[in-house]
PDB file of C-alpha atoms in Angstrom:
ATOM      1  CA  UNK A   1      35.001 -56.068   1.767  1.00 74.00           C
ATOM      2  CA  UNK A   2      35.122 -56.153   5.531  1.00 82.00           C
ATOM      3  CA  UNK A   3      31.776 -55.915   7.297  1.00 89.00           C
ATOM      4  CA  UNK A   4      31.059 -55.181  10.948  1.00 93.00           C
ATOM      5  CA  UNK A   5      27.598 -55.660  12.347  1.00 95.00           C
ATOM      6  CA  UNK A   6      26.239 -54.102  15.523  1.00 96.00           C
ATOM      7  CA  UNK A   7      23.188 -55.295  17.363  1.00 96.00           C
ATOM      8  CA  UNK A   8      20.828 -53.939  18.430  1.00 97.00           C
ATOM      9  CA  UNK A   9      20.753 -50.828  16.262  1.00 95.00           C
ATOM     10  CA  UNK A  10      18.617 -49.145  18.867  1.00 96.00           C
ATOM     11  CA  UNK A  11      17.443 -50.009  22.356  1.00 96.00           C
ATOM     12  CA  UNK A  12      15.294 -48.345  24.978  1.00 97.00           C
ATOM     13  CA  UNK A  13      15.600 -49.464  28.570  1.00 96.00           C
ATOM     14  CA  UNK A  14      14.558 -48.443  32.039  1.00 96.00           C
ATOM     15  CA  UNK A  15      16.965 -46.788  34.421  1.00 97.00           C
ATOM     16  CA  UNK A  16      18.844 -49.330  36.504  1.00 97.00           C
ATOM     17  CA  UNK A  17      18.796 -52.133  33.969  1.00 97.00           C
ATOM     18  CA  UNK A  18      21.772 -53.483  32.038  1.00 97.00           C
ATOM     19  CA  UNK A  19      22.051 -53.455  28.273  1.00 97.00           C
ATOM     20  CA  UNK A  20      24.340 -55.527  26.076  1.00 97.00           C
ATOM     21  CA  UNK A  21      25.506 -54.377  22.644  1.00 97.00           C
ATOM     22  CA  UNK A  22      27.187 -56.786  20.268  1.00 97.00           C
ATOM     23  CA  UNK A  23      29.804 -56.040  17.655  1.00 96.00           C
ATOM     24  CA  UNK A  24      30.522 -58.773  15.124  1.00 95.00           C
ATOM     25  CA  UNK A  25      33.017 -58.985  12.312  1.00 93.00           C
ATOM     26  CA  UNK A  26      31.174 -60.944   9.647  1.00 92.00           C
ATOM     27  CA  UNK A  27      33.871 -61.874   7.171  1.00 88.00           C
ATOM     28  CA  UNK A  28      37.139 -61.482   9.018  1.00 88.00           C
ATOM     29  CA  UNK A  29      38.726 -62.220  12.347  1.00 89.00           C
ATOM     30  CA  UNK A  30      38.990 -59.083  14.440  1.00 89.00           C
ATOM     31  CA  UNK A  31      42.086 -59.106  16.592  1.00 86.00           C
ATOM     32  CA  UNK A  32      41.287 -55.654  17.946  1.00 90.00           C
ATOM     33  CA  UNK A  33      37.986 -53.888  18.481  1.00 93.00           C
ATOM     34  CA  UNK A  34      37.385 -50.331  19.615  1.00 94.00           C
ATOM     35  CA  UNK A  35      34.313 -48.960  21.333  1.00 96.00           C
ATOM     36  CA  UNK A  36      33.292 -45.328  20.923  1.00 96.00           C
ATOM     37  CA  UNK A  37      30.534 -43.206  22.417  1.00 96.00           C
ATOM     38  CA  UNK A  38      28.984 -40.279  20.616  1.00 94.00           C
ATOM     39  CA  UNK A  39      26.626 -37.790  22.249  1.00 91.00           C
ATOM     40  CA  UNK A  40      24.245 -35.801  20.037  1.00 87.00           C
ATOM     41  CA  UNK A  41      26.003 -33.356  17.748  1.00 84.00           C
ATOM     42  CA  UNK A  42      29.375 -34.265  19.205  1.00 88.00           C
ATOM     43  CA  UNK A  43      32.345 -36.251  18.057  1.00 90.00           C
ATOM     44  CA  UNK A  44      33.280 -39.846  18.789  1.00 93.00           C
ATOM     45  CA  UNK A  45      35.031 -40.443  22.075  1.00 93.00           C
ATOM     46  CA  UNK A  46      37.073 -43.611  22.411  1.00 94.00           C
ATOM     47  CA  UNK A  47      35.945 -45.613  25.414  1.00 96.00           C
ATOM     48  CA  UNK A  48      38.123 -48.696  25.268  1.00 95.00           C
ATOM     49  CA  UNK A  49      40.261 -50.978  23.167  1.00 93.00           C
ATOM     50  CA  UNK A  50      39.684 -54.692  23.339  1.00 91.00           C
ATOM     51  CA  UNK A  51      41.971 -57.421  22.112  1.00 87.00           C
ATOM     52  CA  UNK A  52      40.714 -60.953  21.712  1.00 83.00           C
ATOM     53  CA  UNK A  53      41.374 -63.055  24.773  1.00 81.00           C
ATOM     54  CA  UNK A  54      42.630 -60.259  27.003  1.00 84.00           C
ATOM     55  CA  UNK A  55      41.192 -57.545  29.193  1.00 88.00           C
ATOM     56  CA  UNK A  56      40.059 -54.333  27.591  1.00 92.00           C
ATOM     57  CA  UNK A  57      42.097 -51.175  27.956  1.00 93.00           C
ATOM     58  CA  UNK A  58      39.893 -48.290  29.040  1.00 95.00           C
ATOM     59  CA  UNK A  59      40.433 -44.637  28.309  1.00 94.00           C
ATOM     60  CA  UNK A  60      40.816 -42.209  31.151  1.00 94.00           C
ATOM     61  CA  UNK A  61      37.519 -41.341  32.735  1.00 94.00           C
ATOM     62  CA  UNK A  62      35.658 -44.416  31.482  1.00 95.00           C
ATOM     63  CA  UNK A  63      34.424 -46.644  34.301  1.00 94.00           C
ATOM     64  CA  UNK A  64      35.381 -50.217  33.552  1.00 93.00           C
ATOM     65  CA  UNK A  65      32.881 -51.592  36.062  1.00 95.00           C
ATOM     66  CA  UNK A  66      30.062 -49.728  34.388  1.00 96.00           C
ATOM     67  CA  UNK A  67      31.019 -50.450  30.782  1.00 97.00           C
ATOM     68  CA  UNK A  68      31.918 -54.124  30.668  1.00 96.00           C
ATOM     69  CA  UNK A  69      33.694 -55.203  27.520  1.00 95.00           C
ATOM     70  CA  UNK A  70      34.191 -58.800  26.533  1.00 91.00           C
ATOM     71  CA  UNK A  71      36.124 -59.915  23.452  1.00 89.00           C
ATOM     72  CA  UNK A  72      35.857 -63.648  23.889  1.00 81.00           C
ATOM     73  CA  UNK A  73      36.186 -64.629  20.249  1.00 89.00           C
ATOM     74  CA  UNK A  74      37.826 -63.302  17.125  1.00 90.00           C
ATOM     75  CA  UNK A  75      34.485 -62.260  15.666  1.00 92.00           C
ATOM     76  CA  UNK A  76      32.580 -60.909  18.635  1.00 94.00           C
ATOM     77  CA  UNK A  77      33.000 -58.172  21.198  1.00 94.00           C
ATOM     78  CA  UNK A  78      30.260 -57.103  23.564  1.00 95.00           C
ATOM     79  CA  UNK A  79      29.729 -53.892  25.518  1.00 97.00           C
ATOM     80  CA  UNK A  80      27.454 -54.131  28.529  1.00 97.00           C
ATOM     81  CA  UNK A  81      26.218 -50.914  30.081  1.00 97.00           C
ATOM     82  CA  UNK A  82      25.462 -51.899  33.655  1.00 97.00           C
ATOM     83  CA  UNK A  83      22.852 -50.163  35.792  1.00 96.00           C
ATOM     84  CA  UNK A  84      22.148 -47.742  32.981  1.00 97.00           C
ATOM     85  CA  UNK A  85      21.053 -44.193  33.769  1.00 96.00           C
ATOM     86  CA  UNK A  86      19.637 -41.480  31.506  1.00 96.00           C
ATOM     87  CA  UNK A  87      23.073 -39.868  31.192  1.00 96.00           C
ATOM     88  CA  UNK A  88      24.298 -43.080  29.536  1.00 96.00           C
ATOM     89  CA  UNK A  89      21.928 -42.438  26.645  1.00 97.00           C
ATOM     90  CA  UNK A  90      24.175 -42.140  23.645  1.00 96.00           C
ATOM     91  CA  UNK A  91      25.201 -43.596  20.298  1.00 96.00           C
ATOM     92  CA  UNK A  92      27.708 -46.416  20.768  1.00 97.00           C
ATOM     93  CA  UNK A  93      29.889 -47.369  17.796  1.00 96.00           C
ATOM     94  CA  UNK A  94      32.396 -50.163  17.456  1.00 96.00           C
ATOM     95  CA  UNK A  95      35.204 -50.613  14.983  1.00 94.00           C
ATOM     96  CA  UNK A  96      37.247 -53.685  14.247  1.00 92.00           C
ATOM     97  CA  UNK A  97      40.631 -54.517  12.785  1.00 87.00           C
ATOM     98  CA  UNK A  98      41.869 -57.827  11.526  1.00 80.00           C
ATOM     99  CA  UNK A  99      45.319 -59.127  10.744  1.00 74.00           C
ATOM    100  CA  UNK A 100      44.502 -61.119   7.623  1.00 72.00           C
ATOM    101  CA  UNK A 101      41.827 -61.135   4.957  1.00 71.00           C
ATOM    102  CA  UNK A 102      39.382 -58.343   4.076  1.00 69.00           C
ATOM    103  CA  UNK A 103      39.686 -56.656   7.467  1.00 65.00           C
ATOM    104  CA  UNK A 104      43.456 -56.689   7.559  1.00 66.00           C
ATOM    105  CA  UNK A 105      45.109 -53.496   8.716  1.00 70.00           C
ATOM    106  CA  UNK A 106      42.043 -51.350   8.169  1.00 76.00           C
ATOM    107  CA  UNK A 107      39.430 -50.151  10.609  1.00 85.00           C
ATOM    108  CA  UNK A 108      35.869 -51.106   9.785  1.00 89.00           C
ATOM    109  CA  UNK A 109      33.070 -49.405  11.672  1.00 92.00           C
ATOM    110  CA  UNK A 110      29.735 -50.793  12.684  1.00 94.00           C
ATOM    111  CA  UNK A 111      26.540 -48.843  12.035  1.00 94.00           C
ATOM    112  CA  UNK A 112      26.183 -47.932  15.686  1.00 95.00           C
ATOM    113  CA  UNK A 113      23.715 -48.661  18.468  1.00 97.00           C
ATOM    114  CA  UNK A 114      21.518 -45.943  19.893  1.00 96.00           C
ATOM    115  CA  UNK A 115      20.789 -46.396  23.585  1.00 97.00           C
ATOM    116  CA  UNK A 116      17.996 -44.467  25.281  1.00 97.00           C
ATOM    117  CA  UNK A 117      17.628 -44.872  29.021  1.00 97.00           C
ATOM    118  CA  UNK A 118      14.316 -43.734  30.451  1.00 96.00           C
TER     119      UNK A 118
ATOM    120  CA  UNK B   1      41.153 -38.140  24.453  1.00 30.00           C
ATOM    121  CA  UNK B   2      39.723 -35.583  22.073  1.00 34.00           C
ATOM    122  CA  UNK B   3      42.362 -33.525  20.398  1.00 48.00           C
ATOM    123  CA  UNK B   4      41.200 -32.608  16.949  1.00 60.00           C
ATOM    124  CA  UNK B   5      39.582 -29.348  16.161  1.00 68.00           C
ATOM    125  CA  UNK B   6      37.680 -28.790  12.983  1.00 73.00           C
ATOM    126  CA  UNK B   7      36.453 -25.651  11.407  1.00 77.00           C
ATOM    127  CA  UNK B   8      34.017 -24.594  10.503  1.00 82.00           C
ATOM    128  CA  UNK B   9      31.709 -26.431  12.878  1.00 89.00           C
ATOM    129  CA  UNK B  10      28.915 -25.971  10.362  1.00 93.00           C
ATOM    130  CA  UNK B  11      28.982 -25.110   6.677  1.00 94.00           C
ATOM    131  CA  UNK B  12      26.042 -24.437   4.396  1.00 96.00           C
ATOM    132  CA  UNK B  13      26.559 -24.153   0.645  1.00 96.00           C
ATOM    133  CA  UNK B  14      24.663 -24.431  -2.613  1.00 97.00           C
ATOM    134  CA  UNK B  15      24.823 -27.469  -4.832  1.00 97.00           C
ATOM    135  CA  UNK B  16      27.719 -27.218  -7.244  1.00 97.00           C
ATOM    136  CA  UNK B  17      29.899 -25.154  -4.941  1.00 97.00           C
ATOM    137  CA  UNK B  18      33.057 -26.459  -3.327  1.00 97.00           C
ATOM    138  CA  UNK B  19      33.234 -27.210   0.382  1.00 96.00           C
ATOM    139  CA  UNK B  20      36.434 -26.925   2.399  1.00 96.00           C
ATOM    140  CA  UNK B  21      36.796 -28.254   5.905  1.00 95.00           C
ATOM    141  CA  UNK B  22      39.868 -27.929   8.084  1.00 94.00           C
ATOM    142  CA  UNK B  23      41.211 -30.043  10.895  1.00 93.00           C
ATOM    143  CA  UNK B  24      44.011 -29.548  13.386  1.00 93.00           C
ATOM    144  CA  UNK B  25      45.641 -32.057  15.664  1.00 91.00           C
ATOM    145  CA  UNK B  26      48.082 -31.831  18.529  1.00 88.00           C
ATOM    146  CA  UNK B  27      50.477 -34.762  18.523  1.00 87.00           C
ATOM    147  CA  UNK B  28      52.614 -36.393  15.857  1.00 88.00           C
ATOM    148  CA  UNK B  29      50.760 -38.800  13.607  1.00 90.00           C
ATOM    149  CA  UNK B  30      51.306 -41.776  11.343  1.00 89.00           C
ATOM    150  CA  UNK B  31      48.295 -40.955   9.248  1.00 90.00           C
ATOM    151  CA  UNK B  32      45.147 -38.873   9.201  1.00 93.00           C
ATOM    152  CA  UNK B  33      41.806 -40.063   7.944  1.00 93.00           C
ATOM    153  CA  UNK B  34      38.548 -38.430   7.008  1.00 95.00           C
ATOM    154  CA  UNK B  35      35.182 -39.987   7.686  1.00 94.00           C
ATOM    155  CA  UNK B  36      31.637 -39.123   6.791  1.00 95.00           C
ATOM    156  CA  UNK B  37      28.620 -39.704   9.005  1.00 94.00           C
ATOM    157  CA  UNK B  38      25.021 -39.276   7.990  1.00 92.00           C
ATOM    158  CA  UNK B  39      22.735 -38.274  10.829  1.00 86.00           C
ATOM    159  CA  UNK B  40      22.373 -41.073  13.357  1.00 81.00           C
ATOM    160  CA  UNK B  41      24.338 -43.528  11.263  1.00 86.00           C
ATOM    161  CA  UNK B  42      27.750 -45.176  11.316  1.00 87.00           C
ATOM    162  CA  UNK B  43      30.964 -43.898   9.825  1.00 91.00           C
ATOM    163  CA  UNK B  44      32.049 -44.191   6.235  1.00 90.00           C
ATOM    164  CA  UNK B  45      35.769 -44.048   5.550  1.00 90.00           C
ATOM    165  CA  UNK B  46      36.578 -41.502   2.866  1.00 94.00           C
ATOM    166  CA  UNK B  47      40.311 -41.181   2.545  1.00 94.00           C
ATOM    167  CA  UNK B  48      43.575 -41.740   4.387  1.00 92.00           C
ATOM    168  CA  UNK B  49      46.689 -39.616   4.029  1.00 94.00           C
ATOM    169  CA  UNK B  50      49.993 -40.722   5.487  1.00 92.00           C
ATOM    170  CA  UNK B  51      52.316 -38.438   7.395  1.00 93.00           C
ATOM    171  CA  UNK B  52      54.820 -38.409   4.522  1.00 94.00           C
ATOM    172  CA  UNK B  53      52.180 -37.352   1.992  1.00 96.00           C
ATOM    173  CA  UNK B  54      51.109 -33.787   1.365  1.00 97.00           C
ATOM    174  CA  UNK B  55      48.105 -34.219  -0.900  1.00 97.00           C
ATOM    175  CA  UNK B  56      45.793 -36.970  -1.977  1.00 97.00           C
ATOM    176  CA  UNK B  57      42.844 -37.191  -4.326  1.00 96.00           C
ATOM    177  CA  UNK B  58      39.895 -39.529  -4.545  1.00 95.00           C
ATOM    178  CA  UNK B  59      37.137 -38.663  -6.975  1.00 97.00           C
ATOM    179  CA  UNK B  60      35.711 -35.305  -5.897  1.00 97.00           C
ATOM    180  CA  UNK B  61      37.722 -35.344  -2.692  1.00 98.00           C
ATOM    181  CA  UNK B  62      41.051 -33.661  -2.168  1.00 98.00           C
ATOM    182  CA  UNK B  63      42.906 -33.907   1.115  1.00 98.00           C
ATOM    183  CA  UNK B  64      45.990 -31.978   2.134  1.00 97.00           C
ATOM    184  CA  UNK B  65      48.238 -32.502   5.118  1.00 97.00           C
ATOM    185  CA  UNK B  66      50.658 -30.021   6.640  1.00 96.00           C
ATOM    186  CA  UNK B  67      52.569 -31.752   9.398  1.00 95.00           C
ATOM    187  CA  UNK B  68      54.485 -28.587  10.267  1.00 95.00           C
ATOM    188  CA  UNK B  69      51.192 -26.893  11.130  1.00 94.00           C
ATOM    189  CA  UNK B  70      49.562 -30.113  12.330  1.00 94.00           C
ATOM    190  CA  UNK B  71      46.612 -29.473  10.086  1.00 95.00           C
ATOM    191  CA  UNK B  72      44.665 -31.080   7.267  1.00 96.00           C
ATOM    192  CA  UNK B  73      41.951 -29.960   4.917  1.00 96.00           C
ATOM    193  CA  UNK B  74      39.237 -31.784   3.038  1.00 97.00           C
ATOM    194  CA  UNK B  75      37.908 -30.274  -0.156  1.00 97.00           C
ATOM    195  CA  UNK B  76      34.758 -31.590  -1.783  1.00 98.00           C
ATOM    196  CA  UNK B  77      34.349 -30.240  -5.282  1.00 98.00           C
ATOM    197  CA  UNK B  78      31.093 -29.787  -7.183  1.00 97.00           C
ATOM    198  CA  UNK B  79      29.056 -30.598  -4.109  1.00 97.00           C
ATOM    199  CA  UNK B  80      25.754 -32.424  -4.283  1.00 97.00           C
ATOM    200  CA  UNK B  81      22.778 -32.478  -1.934  1.00 97.00           C
ATOM    201  CA  UNK B  82      23.732 -36.083  -1.122  1.00 96.00           C
ATOM    202  CA  UNK B  83      27.010 -34.825   0.347  1.00 97.00           C
ATOM    203  CA  UNK B  84      25.055 -33.407   3.275  1.00 97.00           C
ATOM    204  CA  UNK B  85      26.536 -35.089   6.351  1.00 96.00           C
ATOM    205  CA  UNK B  86      28.978 -34.588   9.197  1.00 95.00           C
ATOM    206  CA  UNK B  87      32.644 -34.944   8.327  1.00 96.00           C
ATOM    207  CA  UNK B  88      35.274 -35.945  10.856  1.00 94.00           C
ATOM    208  CA  UNK B  89      39.013 -36.114  10.721  1.00 94.00           C
ATOM    209  CA  UNK B  90      40.722 -38.795  12.773  1.00 93.00           C
ATOM    210  CA  UNK B  91      44.406 -39.022  13.545  1.00 91.00           C
ATOM    211  CA  UNK B  92      46.416 -42.122  14.290  1.00 88.00           C
ATOM    212  CA  UNK B  93      49.719 -41.800  16.086  1.00 81.00           C
ATOM    213  CA  UNK B  94      50.848 -45.386  16.369  1.00 71.00           C
ATOM    214  CA  UNK B  95      50.575 -48.791  14.836  1.00 62.00           C
ATOM    215  CA  UNK B  96      47.689 -49.840  17.026  1.00 64.00           C
ATOM    216  CA  UNK B  97      45.040 -48.163  14.810  1.00 78.00           C
ATOM    217  CA  UNK B  98      43.723 -46.168  17.741  1.00 85.00           C
ATOM    218  CA  UNK B  99      42.014 -43.089  16.314  1.00 89.00           C
ATOM    219  CA  UNK B 100      41.452 -39.689  17.850  1.00 89.00           C
ATOM    220  CA  UNK B 101      38.536 -37.908  16.238  1.00 92.00           C
ATOM    221  CA  UNK B 102      38.054 -34.238  15.613  1.00 91.00           C
ATOM    222  CA  UNK B 103      34.862 -32.446  16.548  1.00 90.00           C
ATOM    223  CA  UNK B 104      33.462 -32.591  13.058  1.00 92.00           C
ATOM    224  CA  UNK B 105      31.962 -30.256  10.502  1.00 94.00           C
ATOM    225  CA  UNK B 106      28.273 -30.433   9.659  1.00 94.00           C
ATOM    226  CA  UNK B 107      27.990 -29.809   5.938  1.00 96.00           C
ATOM    227  CA  UNK B 108      24.645 -28.893   4.427  1.00 97.00           C
ATOM    228  CA  UNK B 109      24.397 -28.758   0.647  1.00 97.00           C
ATOM    229  CA  UNK B 110      21.254 -27.001  -0.477  1.00 96.00           C
ATOM    230  CA  UNK B 111      19.699 -28.111  -3.784  1.00 93.00           C
TER     231      UNK B 111
END
């Protein structure tokens, strides 16, 4: 079946630094990837949709200059939280969809990355 | 944007009992899905019901969909302690697989 890997699974950083989270589709080519943020005991909020080779589409209220998304290949999308602050501490989850193979026309979620900003 | 509402927000039952969770959504959908999330972990897809379906079963899971009321329910029968998790509904309105998640129900099954 389709597998999506996120790395790192958890990260602690100092305020003001930038953190990069990777989302990889391991056994399929992901034409579309979605990035979600989940605060403790809350639901998942869609941050942005990224299509391979094009700019990400951000949801209303999500700062594109703060949350940089790059989907440079069919198996990798990255989310960079720039100049992170404590309020950015959250659980970030990606999901991926392919057009052929095991990931075709289904959404596969990564295991999530927990970011803690001190 | 967040549009789904689930109730109850928290549900505590004894092992062996049935658990019912409800979800409402606001816009028209192509399908509605239910996911499970263990604490601090990723999502596990449970079941998908299409807008032209009214009921679907998968093992101990039963999902209903009422498009006239824009609501869905998830029933877990003969619950087990291992079913303890948060359950989310997620609606999809188009062909782009963009999901809008509900607020979730925290289910606790006591042994």
